[in-house]
Short mmCIF file of N, CA and C in Angstrom, two decimals:
data_model
loop_
_atom_site.label_atom_id
_atom_site.label_comp_id
_atom_site.label_asym_id
_atom_site.label_seq_id
_atom_site.Cartn_x
_atom_site.Cartn_y
_atom_site.Cartn_z
N GLU A 1 78.97 106.70 66.11
CA GLU A 1 78.59 107.71 67.06
C GLU A 1 77.27 107.33 67.75
N TYR A 2 76.27 106.94 66.96
CA TYR A 2 74.98 106.57 67.55
C TYR A 2 75.08 105.28 68.35
N VAL A 3 75.92 104.36 67.89
CA VAL A 3 76.10 103.10 68.61
C VAL A 3 76.73 103.37 69.97
N THR A 4 77.77 104.19 69.99
CA THR A 4 78.42 104.53 71.26
C THR A 4 77.43 105.23 72.18
N ALA A 5 76.68 106.17 71.65
CA ALA A 5 75.70 106.88 72.48
C ALA A 5 74.65 105.92 73.02
N SER A 6 74.26 104.93 72.23
CA SER A 6 73.22 104.00 72.70
C SER A 6 73.72 103.11 73.84
N VAL A 7 74.96 102.64 73.78
CA VAL A 7 75.45 101.78 74.87
C VAL A 7 75.72 102.60 76.13
N VAL A 8 76.10 103.87 75.98
CA VAL A 8 76.27 104.74 77.14
C VAL A 8 74.90 105.06 77.74
N TYR A 9 73.93 105.34 76.88
CA TYR A 9 72.57 105.59 77.36
C TYR A 9 72.07 104.38 78.15
N ALA A 10 72.29 103.19 77.60
CA ALA A 10 71.85 101.97 78.28
C ALA A 10 72.54 101.84 79.64
N GLN A 11 73.83 102.12 79.68
CA GLN A 11 74.57 102.04 80.95
C GLN A 11 74.00 102.99 81.98
N ARG A 12 73.78 104.23 81.59
CA ARG A 12 73.28 105.24 82.52
C ARG A 12 71.87 104.93 83.01
N ASN A 13 71.12 104.19 82.21
CA ASN A 13 69.74 103.87 82.57
C ASN A 13 69.58 102.44 83.04
N LYS A 14 70.71 101.79 83.35
CA LYS A 14 70.73 100.43 83.90
C LYS A 14 70.00 99.43 83.00
N ILE A 15 70.17 99.61 81.69
CA ILE A 15 69.61 98.69 80.71
C ILE A 15 70.72 97.74 80.28
N THR A 16 70.47 96.45 80.34
CA THR A 16 71.47 95.44 80.01
C THR A 16 71.02 94.62 78.81
N LYS A 17 71.84 93.63 78.44
CA LYS A 17 71.45 92.70 77.38
C LYS A 17 70.09 92.08 77.70
N ASN A 18 69.93 91.69 78.96
CA ASN A 18 68.70 91.00 79.36
C ASN A 18 67.49 91.91 79.45
N SER A 19 67.71 93.20 79.61
CA SER A 19 66.56 94.12 79.71
C SER A 19 66.54 95.09 78.53
N ASN A 20 67.07 94.66 77.39
CA ASN A 20 67.18 95.54 76.22
C ASN A 20 65.84 96.06 75.73
N GLN A 21 64.75 95.39 76.07
CA GLN A 21 63.42 95.85 75.64
C GLN A 21 63.08 97.20 76.28
N ASN A 22 63.83 97.62 77.28
CA ASN A 22 63.62 98.92 77.91
C ASN A 22 64.29 100.06 77.14
N MET A 23 65.10 99.73 76.14
CA MET A 23 65.71 100.77 75.30
C MET A 23 64.61 101.41 74.47
N PRO A 24 64.59 102.72 74.39
CA PRO A 24 63.58 103.37 73.55
C PRO A 24 63.87 103.12 72.07
N LEU A 25 62.83 103.13 71.27
CA LEU A 25 63.02 103.02 69.83
C LEU A 25 63.55 104.36 69.32
N ALA A 26 64.47 104.30 68.38
CA ALA A 26 65.09 105.52 67.84
C ALA A 26 64.59 105.76 66.43
N HIS A 27 64.11 106.94 66.18
CA HIS A 27 63.57 107.28 64.87
C HIS A 27 64.57 108.08 64.03
N ILE A 28 65.84 107.96 64.38
CA ILE A 28 66.91 108.72 63.72
C ILE A 28 67.01 108.37 62.25
N PHE A 29 66.89 107.09 61.92
CA PHE A 29 67.11 106.63 60.55
C PHE A 29 65.80 106.24 59.86
N GLY A 30 64.69 106.74 60.34
CA GLY A 30 63.40 106.45 59.73
C GLY A 30 62.65 105.34 60.47
N SER A 31 61.40 105.16 60.09
CA SER A 31 60.54 104.23 60.80
C SER A 31 60.93 102.77 60.60
N GLY A 32 61.66 102.45 59.55
CA GLY A 32 62.05 101.07 59.29
C GLY A 32 63.22 100.58 60.14
N LEU A 33 63.92 101.48 60.80
CA LEU A 33 65.10 101.10 61.58
C LEU A 33 65.01 101.54 63.04
N THR A 34 63.82 101.70 63.56
CA THR A 34 63.67 102.17 64.94
C THR A 34 64.25 101.19 65.95
N PHE A 35 64.36 99.95 65.59
CA PHE A 35 64.85 98.89 66.48
C PHE A 35 66.37 98.84 66.55
N MET A 36 67.07 99.54 65.67
CA MET A 36 68.51 99.36 65.47
C MET A 36 69.33 99.52 66.75
N LEU A 37 69.16 100.60 67.49
CA LEU A 37 69.97 100.83 68.68
C LEU A 37 69.57 99.89 69.81
N ARG A 38 68.32 99.48 69.84
CA ARG A 38 67.89 98.46 70.81
C ARG A 38 68.61 97.14 70.51
N ASP A 39 68.75 96.82 69.23
CA ASP A 39 69.44 95.60 68.84
C ASP A 39 70.92 95.63 69.20
N VAL A 40 71.53 96.81 69.17
CA VAL A 40 72.93 96.94 69.58
C VAL A 40 73.08 96.50 71.03
N VAL A 41 72.22 96.98 71.90
CA VAL A 41 72.28 96.62 73.31
C VAL A 41 71.91 95.16 73.50
N SER A 42 70.96 94.67 72.72
CA SER A 42 70.57 93.27 72.81
C SER A 42 71.73 92.35 72.47
N TYR A 43 72.51 92.71 71.47
CA TYR A 43 73.63 91.88 71.02
C TYR A 43 74.88 92.07 71.88
N ALA A 44 75.27 93.33 72.11
CA ALA A 44 76.55 93.61 72.75
C ALA A 44 76.44 93.98 74.22
N GLY A 45 75.30 94.50 74.65
CA GLY A 45 75.14 94.94 76.03
C GLY A 45 75.38 96.43 76.17
N ASN A 46 75.33 96.88 77.42
CA ASN A 46 75.61 98.29 77.67
C ASN A 46 77.13 98.50 77.73
N TYR A 47 77.55 99.73 77.99
CA TYR A 47 78.98 100.06 77.94
C TYR A 47 79.80 99.18 78.89
N ASP A 48 79.34 99.03 80.12
CA ASP A 48 80.10 98.21 81.07
C ASP A 48 80.15 96.75 80.66
N GLU A 49 79.06 96.22 80.13
CA GLU A 49 79.06 94.83 79.69
C GLU A 49 80.07 94.62 78.56
N ILE A 50 80.14 95.55 77.64
CA ILE A 50 81.11 95.46 76.54
C ILE A 50 82.53 95.54 77.08
N LEU A 51 82.77 96.48 77.97
CA LEU A 51 84.11 96.66 78.54
C LEU A 51 84.53 95.45 79.36
N GLU A 52 83.62 94.92 80.18
CA GLU A 52 83.94 93.74 80.99
C GLU A 52 84.29 92.53 80.11
N GLU A 53 83.55 92.36 79.01
CA GLU A 53 83.85 91.26 78.11
C GLU A 53 85.21 91.44 77.45
N ALA A 54 85.51 92.67 77.03
CA ALA A 54 86.80 92.95 76.40
C ALA A 54 87.95 92.71 77.37
N ILE A 55 87.80 93.15 78.61
CA ILE A 55 88.85 92.97 79.60
C ILE A 55 89.04 91.49 79.92
N SER A 56 87.95 90.75 80.02
CA SER A 56 88.07 89.31 80.33
C SER A 56 88.74 88.54 79.20
N LEU A 57 88.62 89.03 77.97
CA LEU A 57 89.26 88.36 76.83
C LEU A 57 90.69 88.84 76.60
N SER A 58 91.11 89.87 77.34
CA SER A 58 92.44 90.44 77.16
C SER A 58 93.45 89.73 78.06
N ASP A 59 94.66 90.29 78.08
CA ASP A 59 95.72 89.73 78.93
C ASP A 59 95.64 90.25 80.37
N GLN A 60 94.58 90.98 80.69
CA GLN A 60 94.33 91.53 82.02
C GLN A 60 95.35 92.58 82.45
N ALA A 61 96.16 93.08 81.51
CA ALA A 61 97.17 94.09 81.84
C ALA A 61 96.53 95.44 82.14
N VAL A 62 95.33 95.68 81.61
CA VAL A 62 94.65 96.95 81.79
C VAL A 62 93.27 96.66 82.37
N GLY A 63 92.89 97.43 83.36
CA GLY A 63 91.56 97.30 83.94
C GLY A 63 90.64 98.38 83.40
N GLN A 64 89.51 98.55 84.06
CA GLN A 64 88.54 99.53 83.59
C GLN A 64 89.10 100.94 83.71
N GLY A 65 89.72 101.24 84.84
CA GLY A 65 90.33 102.55 85.01
C GLY A 65 89.40 103.69 84.65
N TRP A 66 89.89 104.60 83.83
CA TRP A 66 89.12 105.77 83.44
C TRP A 66 88.13 105.48 82.33
N ASN A 67 88.17 104.30 81.77
CA ASN A 67 87.24 103.95 80.69
C ASN A 67 85.91 103.57 81.30
N ALA A 68 85.29 104.50 81.94
CA ALA A 68 84.03 104.26 82.64
C ALA A 68 83.02 105.33 82.25
N VAL A 69 81.78 105.02 82.47
CA VAL A 69 80.72 105.99 82.24
C VAL A 69 80.38 106.61 83.58
N ARG A 70 80.43 107.91 83.64
CA ARG A 70 80.02 108.61 84.85
C ARG A 70 78.65 109.23 84.59
N GLN A 71 77.83 109.24 85.62
CA GLN A 71 76.50 109.82 85.47
C GLN A 71 76.60 111.26 84.98
N ASN A 72 75.83 111.56 83.96
CA ASN A 72 75.68 112.92 83.43
C ASN A 72 76.98 113.55 82.95
N ILE A 73 77.96 112.72 82.59
CA ILE A 73 79.23 113.20 82.04
C ILE A 73 79.52 112.35 80.81
N ASP A 74 80.15 112.93 79.81
CA ASP A 74 80.49 112.18 78.60
C ASP A 74 81.52 111.11 78.89
N LEU A 75 81.75 110.25 77.90
CA LEU A 75 82.81 109.25 77.99
C LEU A 75 84.16 109.93 78.06
N TYR A 76 85.08 109.32 78.72
CA TYR A 76 86.44 109.82 78.72
C TYR A 76 87.38 108.64 78.75
N ALA A 77 88.54 108.83 78.19
CA ALA A 77 89.51 107.74 78.12
C ALA A 77 90.66 108.02 79.07
N GLY A 78 91.40 107.00 79.43
CA GLY A 78 92.53 107.15 80.33
C GLY A 78 93.80 107.54 79.62
N LEU A 79 93.72 107.82 78.34
CA LEU A 79 94.92 108.20 77.59
C LEU A 79 95.17 109.69 77.70
N PRO A 80 96.42 110.10 77.61
CA PRO A 80 96.70 111.54 77.61
C PRO A 80 96.08 112.22 76.40
N VAL A 81 95.76 113.48 76.56
CA VAL A 81 95.19 114.25 75.46
C VAL A 81 96.30 115.14 74.92
N TYR A 82 96.60 114.98 73.65
CA TYR A 82 97.64 115.79 73.02
C TYR A 82 97.01 116.66 71.94
N ASN A 83 97.30 117.93 71.97
CA ASN A 83 96.87 118.84 70.92
C ASN A 83 98.10 119.14 70.07
N CYS A 84 98.16 118.53 68.90
CA CYS A 84 99.31 118.69 68.01
C CYS A 84 98.85 119.30 66.69
N ASP A 85 99.75 120.00 66.04
CA ASP A 85 99.41 120.55 64.74
C ASP A 85 99.69 119.52 63.65
N ALA A 86 99.46 119.91 62.41
CA ALA A 86 99.62 118.99 61.28
C ALA A 86 101.06 118.53 61.09
N TYR A 87 102.04 119.22 61.71
CA TYR A 87 103.44 118.87 61.55
C TYR A 87 103.95 118.01 62.71
N GLY A 88 103.08 117.67 63.65
CA GLY A 88 103.49 116.84 64.78
C GLY A 88 104.08 117.62 65.94
N THR A 89 103.96 118.94 65.90
CA THR A 89 104.44 119.77 67.00
C THR A 89 103.34 119.84 68.05
N CYS A 90 103.67 119.40 69.26
CA CYS A 90 102.67 119.33 70.32
C CYS A 90 102.94 120.38 71.39
N ALA A 91 101.89 120.81 72.03
CA ALA A 91 102.01 121.76 73.13
C ALA A 91 102.73 121.09 74.29
N PRO A 92 103.35 121.89 75.16
CA PRO A 92 104.03 121.31 76.32
C PRO A 92 103.07 120.48 77.18
N CYS A 93 103.60 119.48 77.80
CA CYS A 93 102.80 118.58 78.62
C CYS A 93 102.73 119.10 80.05
N GLN A 94 101.54 119.08 80.61
CA GLN A 94 101.36 119.44 82.01
C GLN A 94 100.96 118.17 82.76
N ASN A 95 101.76 117.76 83.75
CA ASN A 95 101.45 116.56 84.52
C ASN A 95 100.39 116.89 85.56
N LEU A 96 99.31 116.13 85.56
CA LEU A 96 98.22 116.32 86.49
C LEU A 96 97.95 115.02 87.23
N ASP A 97 97.47 115.12 88.44
CA ASP A 97 97.14 113.94 89.24
C ASP A 97 95.62 113.85 89.35
N PHE A 98 95.05 112.77 88.83
CA PHE A 98 93.62 112.53 88.91
C PHE A 98 93.39 111.25 89.70
N ASP A 99 92.89 111.40 90.89
CA ASP A 99 92.58 110.24 91.74
C ASP A 99 93.78 109.30 91.86
N GLY A 100 94.97 109.86 92.03
CA GLY A 100 96.16 109.04 92.20
C GLY A 100 96.78 108.55 90.91
N VAL A 101 96.23 108.94 89.78
CA VAL A 101 96.76 108.54 88.47
C VAL A 101 97.36 109.77 87.83
N GLU A 102 98.66 109.73 87.53
CA GLU A 102 99.31 110.86 86.91
C GLU A 102 99.11 110.78 85.40
N VAL A 103 98.64 111.87 84.82
CA VAL A 103 98.42 111.93 83.37
C VAL A 103 99.13 113.15 82.80
N CYS A 104 99.48 113.05 81.55
CA CYS A 104 100.11 114.15 80.83
C CYS A 104 99.03 114.79 79.97
N LEU A 105 98.79 116.06 80.16
CA LEU A 105 97.77 116.77 79.40
C LEU A 105 98.43 117.94 78.69
N SER A 106 98.31 117.98 77.37
CA SER A 106 98.84 119.13 76.65
C SER A 106 97.67 120.04 76.30
N ILE A 107 97.83 121.30 76.63
CA ILE A 107 96.75 122.27 76.47
C ILE A 107 97.19 123.31 75.46
N GLY A 108 96.34 123.60 74.50
CA GLY A 108 96.65 124.59 73.50
C GLY A 108 97.54 124.02 72.41
N PHE A 109 98.09 124.89 71.61
CA PHE A 109 98.96 124.48 70.52
C PHE A 109 100.35 125.04 70.72
N ALA A 110 101.32 124.33 70.22
CA ALA A 110 102.72 124.73 70.36
C ALA A 110 103.01 125.94 69.50
#
């Protein structure tokens, strides 16, 4: 959770692998580990750098699409959201169009 938040923070603040020294020190885990989230960005980069590397190493079948960081909005994935109960019963699917991409969104419980 903290690692994901740190790479998204870096992305939103235009901090890259090369400018990782601009990441603030985090005192979440005590004074001995304040460098930890800075090191994450130093090693892996910000969210876009990680995603670009993953896409370049893949079969190129999937692009960035909805797997992007938007300013002042949380992460979101391009996968449909299903609300299912413990027995696998899912709410009806509602087809929605987002920027020309049709997605199936199930709202509520069946």
